[in-house]
Structure formats: C-alpha cells, structure tokens
Short mmCIF file of C-alpha atoms in Angstrom, two decimals:
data_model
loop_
_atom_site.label_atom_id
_atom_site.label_comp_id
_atom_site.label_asym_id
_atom_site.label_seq_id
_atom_site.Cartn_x
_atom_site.Cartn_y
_atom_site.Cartn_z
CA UNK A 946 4.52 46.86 7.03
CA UNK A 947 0.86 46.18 7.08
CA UNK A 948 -1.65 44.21 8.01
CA UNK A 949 -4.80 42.42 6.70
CA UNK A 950 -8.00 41.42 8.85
CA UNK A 951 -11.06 40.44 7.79
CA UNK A 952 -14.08 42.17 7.67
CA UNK A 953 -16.19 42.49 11.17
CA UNK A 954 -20.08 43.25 11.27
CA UNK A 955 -21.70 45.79 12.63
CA UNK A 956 -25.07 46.00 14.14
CA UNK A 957 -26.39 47.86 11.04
CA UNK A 958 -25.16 44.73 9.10
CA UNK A 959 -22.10 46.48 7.60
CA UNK A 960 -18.94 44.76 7.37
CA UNK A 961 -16.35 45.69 8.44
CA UNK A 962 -12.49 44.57 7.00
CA UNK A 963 -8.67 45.39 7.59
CA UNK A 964 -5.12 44.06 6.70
CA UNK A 965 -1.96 42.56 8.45
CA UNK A 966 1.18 40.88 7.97
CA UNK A 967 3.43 37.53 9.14
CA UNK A 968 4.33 35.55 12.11
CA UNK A 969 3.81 32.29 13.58
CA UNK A 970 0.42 31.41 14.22
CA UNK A 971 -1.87 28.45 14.86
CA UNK A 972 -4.29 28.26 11.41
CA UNK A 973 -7.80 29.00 11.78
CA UNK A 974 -11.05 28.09 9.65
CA UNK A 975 -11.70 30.37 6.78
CA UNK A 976 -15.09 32.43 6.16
CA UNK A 977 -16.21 30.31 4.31
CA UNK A 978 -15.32 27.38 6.69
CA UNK A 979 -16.71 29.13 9.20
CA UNK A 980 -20.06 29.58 7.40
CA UNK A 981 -20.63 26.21 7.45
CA UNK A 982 -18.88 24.89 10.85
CA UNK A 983 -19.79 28.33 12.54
CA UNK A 984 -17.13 27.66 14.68
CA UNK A 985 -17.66 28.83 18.62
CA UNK A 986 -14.37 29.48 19.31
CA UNK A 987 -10.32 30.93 18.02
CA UNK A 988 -7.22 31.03 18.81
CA UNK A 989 -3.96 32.73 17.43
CA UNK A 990 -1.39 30.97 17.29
CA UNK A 991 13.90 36.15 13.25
CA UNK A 992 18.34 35.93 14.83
CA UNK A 993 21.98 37.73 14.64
CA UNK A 994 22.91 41.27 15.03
CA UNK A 995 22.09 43.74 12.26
CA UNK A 996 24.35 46.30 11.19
CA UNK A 997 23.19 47.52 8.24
CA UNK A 998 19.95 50.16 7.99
CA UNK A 999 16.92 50.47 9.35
CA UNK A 1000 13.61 50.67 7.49
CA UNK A 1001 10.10 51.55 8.73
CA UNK A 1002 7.03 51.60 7.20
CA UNK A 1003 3.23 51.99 8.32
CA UNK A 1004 1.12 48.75 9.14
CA UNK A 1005 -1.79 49.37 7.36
CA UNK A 1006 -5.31 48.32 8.40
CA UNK A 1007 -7.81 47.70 5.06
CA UNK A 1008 -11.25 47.89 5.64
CA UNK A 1009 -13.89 46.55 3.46
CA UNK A 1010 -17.29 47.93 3.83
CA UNK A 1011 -20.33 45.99 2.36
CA UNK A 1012 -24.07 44.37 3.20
CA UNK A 1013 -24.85 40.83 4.56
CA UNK A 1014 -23.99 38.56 7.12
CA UNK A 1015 -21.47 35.78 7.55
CA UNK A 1016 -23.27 34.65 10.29
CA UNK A 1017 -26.78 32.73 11.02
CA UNK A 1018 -29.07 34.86 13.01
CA UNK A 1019 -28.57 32.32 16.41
CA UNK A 1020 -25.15 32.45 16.39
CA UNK A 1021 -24.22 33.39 19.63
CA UNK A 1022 -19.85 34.07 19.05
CA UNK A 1023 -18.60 35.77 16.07
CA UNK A 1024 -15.25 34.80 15.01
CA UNK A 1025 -13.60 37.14 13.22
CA UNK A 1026 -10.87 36.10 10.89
CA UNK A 1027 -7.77 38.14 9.65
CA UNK A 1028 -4.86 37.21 7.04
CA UNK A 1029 -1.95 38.82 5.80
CA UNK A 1030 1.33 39.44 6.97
CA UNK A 1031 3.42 37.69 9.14
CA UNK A 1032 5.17 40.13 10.25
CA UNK A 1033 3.15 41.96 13.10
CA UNK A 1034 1.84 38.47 14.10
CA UNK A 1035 3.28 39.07 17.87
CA UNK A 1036 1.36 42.41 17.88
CA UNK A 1037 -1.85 40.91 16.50
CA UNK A 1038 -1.55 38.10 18.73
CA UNK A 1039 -1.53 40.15 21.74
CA UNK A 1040 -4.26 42.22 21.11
CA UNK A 1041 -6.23 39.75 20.12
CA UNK A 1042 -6.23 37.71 23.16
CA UNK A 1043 -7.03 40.78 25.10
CA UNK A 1044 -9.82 41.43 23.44
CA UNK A 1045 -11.00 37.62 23.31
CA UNK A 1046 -10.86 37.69 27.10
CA UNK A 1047 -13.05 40.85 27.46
CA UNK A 1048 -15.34 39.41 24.63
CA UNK A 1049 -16.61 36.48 24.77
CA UNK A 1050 -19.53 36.91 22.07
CA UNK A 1051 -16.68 37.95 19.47
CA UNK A 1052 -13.15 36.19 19.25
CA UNK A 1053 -10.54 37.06 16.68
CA UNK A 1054 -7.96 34.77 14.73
CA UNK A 1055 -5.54 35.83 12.16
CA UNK A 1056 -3.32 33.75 9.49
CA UNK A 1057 0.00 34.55 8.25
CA UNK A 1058 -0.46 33.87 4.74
CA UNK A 1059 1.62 36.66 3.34
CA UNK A 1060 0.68 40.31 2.02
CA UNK A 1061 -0.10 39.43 -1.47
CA UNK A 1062 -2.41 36.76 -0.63
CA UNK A 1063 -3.80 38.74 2.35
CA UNK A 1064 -5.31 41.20 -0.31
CA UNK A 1065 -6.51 38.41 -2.11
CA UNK A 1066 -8.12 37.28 0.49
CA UNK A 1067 -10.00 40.58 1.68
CA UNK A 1068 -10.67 41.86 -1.93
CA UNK A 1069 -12.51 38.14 -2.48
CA UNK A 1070 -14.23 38.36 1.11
CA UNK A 1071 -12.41 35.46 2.16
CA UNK A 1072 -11.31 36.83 5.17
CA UNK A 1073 -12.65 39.74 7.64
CA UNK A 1074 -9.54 41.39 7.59
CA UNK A 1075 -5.72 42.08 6.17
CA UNK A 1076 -2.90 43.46 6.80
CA UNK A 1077 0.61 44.10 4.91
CA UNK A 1078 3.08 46.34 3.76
CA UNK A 1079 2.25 46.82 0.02
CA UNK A 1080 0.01 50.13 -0.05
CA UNK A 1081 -2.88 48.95 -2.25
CA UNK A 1082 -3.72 50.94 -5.72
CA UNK A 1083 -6.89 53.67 -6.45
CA UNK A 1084 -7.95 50.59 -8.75
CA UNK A 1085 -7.89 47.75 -5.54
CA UNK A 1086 -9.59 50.49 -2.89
CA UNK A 1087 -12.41 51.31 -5.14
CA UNK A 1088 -13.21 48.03 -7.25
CA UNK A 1089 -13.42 46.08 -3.32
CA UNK A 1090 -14.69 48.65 -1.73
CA UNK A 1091 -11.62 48.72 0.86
CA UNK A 1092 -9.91 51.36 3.20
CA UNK A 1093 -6.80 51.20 4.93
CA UNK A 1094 -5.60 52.52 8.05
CA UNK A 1095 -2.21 52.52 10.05
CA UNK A 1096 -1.92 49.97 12.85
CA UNK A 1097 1.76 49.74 13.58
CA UNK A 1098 5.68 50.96 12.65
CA UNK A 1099 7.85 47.81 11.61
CA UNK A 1100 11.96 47.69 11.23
CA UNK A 1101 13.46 46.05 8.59
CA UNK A 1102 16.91 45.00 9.60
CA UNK A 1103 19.45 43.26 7.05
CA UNK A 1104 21.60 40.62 8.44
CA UNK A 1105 25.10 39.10 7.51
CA UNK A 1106 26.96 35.68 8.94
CA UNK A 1107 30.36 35.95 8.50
CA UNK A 1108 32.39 34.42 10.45
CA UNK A 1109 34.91 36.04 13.24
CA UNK A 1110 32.74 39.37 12.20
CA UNK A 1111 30.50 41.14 13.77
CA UNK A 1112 30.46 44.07 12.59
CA UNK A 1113 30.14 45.50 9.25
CA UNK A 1114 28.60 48.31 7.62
CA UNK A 1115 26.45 48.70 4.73
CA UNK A 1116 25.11 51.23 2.95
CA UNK A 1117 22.07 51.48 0.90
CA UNK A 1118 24.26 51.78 -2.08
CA UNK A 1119 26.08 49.10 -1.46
CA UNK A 1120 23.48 46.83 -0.29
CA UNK A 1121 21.86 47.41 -3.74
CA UNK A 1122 25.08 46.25 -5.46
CA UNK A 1123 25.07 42.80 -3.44
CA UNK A 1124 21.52 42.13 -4.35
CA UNK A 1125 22.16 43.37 -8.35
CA UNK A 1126 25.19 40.38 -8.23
CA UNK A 1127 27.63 43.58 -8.80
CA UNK A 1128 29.36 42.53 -5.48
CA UNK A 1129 30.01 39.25 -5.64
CA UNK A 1130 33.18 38.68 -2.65
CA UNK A 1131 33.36 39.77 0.99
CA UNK A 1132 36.47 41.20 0.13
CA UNK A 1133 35.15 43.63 -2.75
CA UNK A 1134 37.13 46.83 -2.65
CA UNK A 1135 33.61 48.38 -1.40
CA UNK A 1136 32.96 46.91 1.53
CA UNK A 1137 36.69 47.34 2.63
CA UNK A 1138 36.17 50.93 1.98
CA UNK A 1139 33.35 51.07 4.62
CA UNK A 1140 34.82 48.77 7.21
CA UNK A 1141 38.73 49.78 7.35
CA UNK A 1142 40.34 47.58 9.11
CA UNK A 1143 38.39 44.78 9.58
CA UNK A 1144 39.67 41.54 8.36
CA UNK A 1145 37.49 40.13 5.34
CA UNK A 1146 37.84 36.77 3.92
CA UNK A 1147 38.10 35.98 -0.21
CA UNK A 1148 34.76 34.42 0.33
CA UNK A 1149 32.05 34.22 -1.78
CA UNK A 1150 28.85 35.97 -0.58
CA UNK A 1151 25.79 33.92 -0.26
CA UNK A 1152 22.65 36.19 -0.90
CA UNK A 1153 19.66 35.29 0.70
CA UNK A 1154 15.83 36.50 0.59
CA UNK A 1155 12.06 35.96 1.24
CA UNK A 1156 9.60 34.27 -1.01
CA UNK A 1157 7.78 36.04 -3.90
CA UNK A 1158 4.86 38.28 -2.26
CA UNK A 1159 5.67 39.41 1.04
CA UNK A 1160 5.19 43.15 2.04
CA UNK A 1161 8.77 43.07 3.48
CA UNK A 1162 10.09 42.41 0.04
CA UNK A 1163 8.20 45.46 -1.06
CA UNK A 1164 9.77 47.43 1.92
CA UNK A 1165 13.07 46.56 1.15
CA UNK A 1166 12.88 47.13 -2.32
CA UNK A 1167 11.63 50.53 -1.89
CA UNK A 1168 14.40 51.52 0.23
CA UNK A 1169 17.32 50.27 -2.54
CA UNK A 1170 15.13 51.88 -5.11
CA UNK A 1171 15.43 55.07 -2.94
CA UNK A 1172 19.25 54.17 -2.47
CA UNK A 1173 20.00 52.92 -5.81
CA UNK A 1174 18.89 54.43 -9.03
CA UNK A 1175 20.02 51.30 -10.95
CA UNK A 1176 18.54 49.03 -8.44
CA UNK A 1177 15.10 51.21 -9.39
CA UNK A 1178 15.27 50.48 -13.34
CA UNK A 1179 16.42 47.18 -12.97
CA UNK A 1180 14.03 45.22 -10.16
CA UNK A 1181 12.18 48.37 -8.90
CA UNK A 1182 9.50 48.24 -5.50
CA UNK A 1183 8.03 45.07 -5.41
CA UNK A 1184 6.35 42.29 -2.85
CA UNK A 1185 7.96 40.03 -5.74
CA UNK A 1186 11.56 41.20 -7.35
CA UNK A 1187 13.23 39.08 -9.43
CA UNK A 1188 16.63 38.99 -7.70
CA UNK A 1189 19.43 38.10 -9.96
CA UNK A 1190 21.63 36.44 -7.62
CA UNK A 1191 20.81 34.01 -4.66
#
C-alpha cells in the first residue's frame, strides 16, 4: 500500500511532495484553499477473523519536486497537506501529531481520498503529498516530476461471515474462482476439499468489495493475478477491476 502527501517547501523554494493511502480522518482545506484562507492551523482526523492469505505491499511516498511557493512571504505556519490512501491513515495520523507538537511553524494534515485520486491530486499540485498502493508509471514520474519512496508494509486480509464458522481456508486459487462468479455456493466441492470436515451450508455466497480506485483493489488483484492465470486475462491488476459478481 502507499501513500500520497503533498508537496513541502524547502528553504531553497523547492517543493517537496509524497503519497499515502485511507483511513478515517477529519477533512482539511486544500492548497488551493489554503492559498487563500492560509490557514494557521491542522488537524488529522476494519472487523472478523481472517483466514484466508496475507498480502503485503510497500507504502510508497511520491515526491514532487518543483519552484514557487504556496505560501505568502509573512506566513508564519505552513500547513502541509497530504491525500491518498486510507489505508495507513492510523500511521499517518500518528506521526503527524508528533511532529505537529515539535513544530509549531509547520503542521501536517492528510485526506483519505483514495489512491487514484491521491495521484490526481499530487500530479495537479493539489496537494503536498500522496500516498497509495498503485506503483505509478515511467510516463506519471517524469511528466509531474514525482518520486516515490517506501513509508510502510500493509496486510491485506480477506474476510468471510458465515455463520457457526470460523474457520475456513482459502487459497489464492480458489479465492480467484469466487471473485470470477466460478464458485457460486459455500458448499462448492472446492471449498469442501480445503476444509474437510467442516459443516457448510447450501448457501449462496455474497461477494463483496471496495469502490473503483483504491490501491487495495490493486493489491488484491495482483495477488489473484499471481494466483490465477485466468483471473490475470480476465480482470488483471487494477485499483479498478470490473468484478463480475457482487
């Protein structure tokens, strides 16, 4: 997973940018807001147990280098703005307050607006800094002038409700076939295989996902692609997979 921050200023008047992912999180001013309210002060403002696999990925921290200033000249705090994912929110949120505390002349905020529009956001110096999970191409790096960095190892963890269960395994194969609409019952031949014994209903299975462009899609993706060669020509590694079923 990564994140995406916005871009912070140097002394030489270079700005400087990264990128981040999701969480819950009071919503700050934009740059641009900020331009005009040159706000003084920020703040920052998930259940079950997973038996299935276990995917981890590098947070990635963007940075944007460039020339100007955000900021009038008497300004006395700099508030530095991040959005992306919402995933390492907790991280961000503790880190950030540190630093707030020892700096009172800078303060940080970040949104969780998701990894697609975090890199939006960044690449159209909206924000200071990103984060998210979705590496970014040769073509985005060098047409915004960004670099990215690792901040942080995330788990992806799938999770099942089924009553009077609970526990059941998957595997990547398998979890590939639910998603495809190939497994379609909790008592499909294939998940008895992999959980002898255990008593499952002739239920349907209700699939369930995130929105369209968040880095955790892309994650998750990437690891059926890697499971599931027909998972790879058919939907493929994406923030945004068109999932047949759910």
């Amino acid at each position: 997973m990564r994140s995406v921050q916005r871009p912070r200023h140097s002394p030489d008047g270079k700005r400087i940018a990264t990128k981040t992912f999701e969480g819950e999180v009071e919503v700050m001013p934009t740059a641009r807001e900020r331009k005009t309210a040159m706000a003084s002060k920020g703040s920052w403002s998930t259940a079950g147990k997973a038996q299935a696999l276990r995917l981890c990925m590098l947070v990635v921290f963007v940075l944007t280098l460039g020339l100007g200033s955000l900021f009038a000249s008497d300004q006395k705090t700099i508030v530095l703005v991040g959005a992306g994912s919402s995933v390492p929110v907790p991280l961000y949120k503790h880190w950030a307050d540190d630093f707030n505390h020892s700096h009172s002349n800078i303060q940080l905020q970040y949104m969780p607006l998701g990894t697609t529009e975090g890199i939006k956001q960044i690449a159209n110096n909206v924000s200071d800094f990103g984060a998210g999970e979705v590496l970014l191409s040769p073509e985005e790096r060098s047409s915004s002038n960004l670099v990215e960095l690792p901040t942080a190892l995330i788990g992806i963890v799938p999770i099942f409700n089924l009553p009077g269960q609970q526990e059941l395994k998957f595997s990547g194969e398998l979890l590939a076939e639910i998603y495809l609409g190939e497994v379609k019952m909790w008592n499909d031949p294939r998940i008895a295989k992999l959980n002898p014994g255990a008593s499952l209903p002739n239920m349907a299975i209700t699939v369930v996902y995130r929105p369209a462009g968040k880095g955790s899609n892309f994650v998750f993706t990437y690891f059926l692609s890697h499971a599931s060669p027909k998972f790879r020509d058919r939907i493929g590694r994406t923030p945004s997979p068109k999932w047949p079923v759910g």
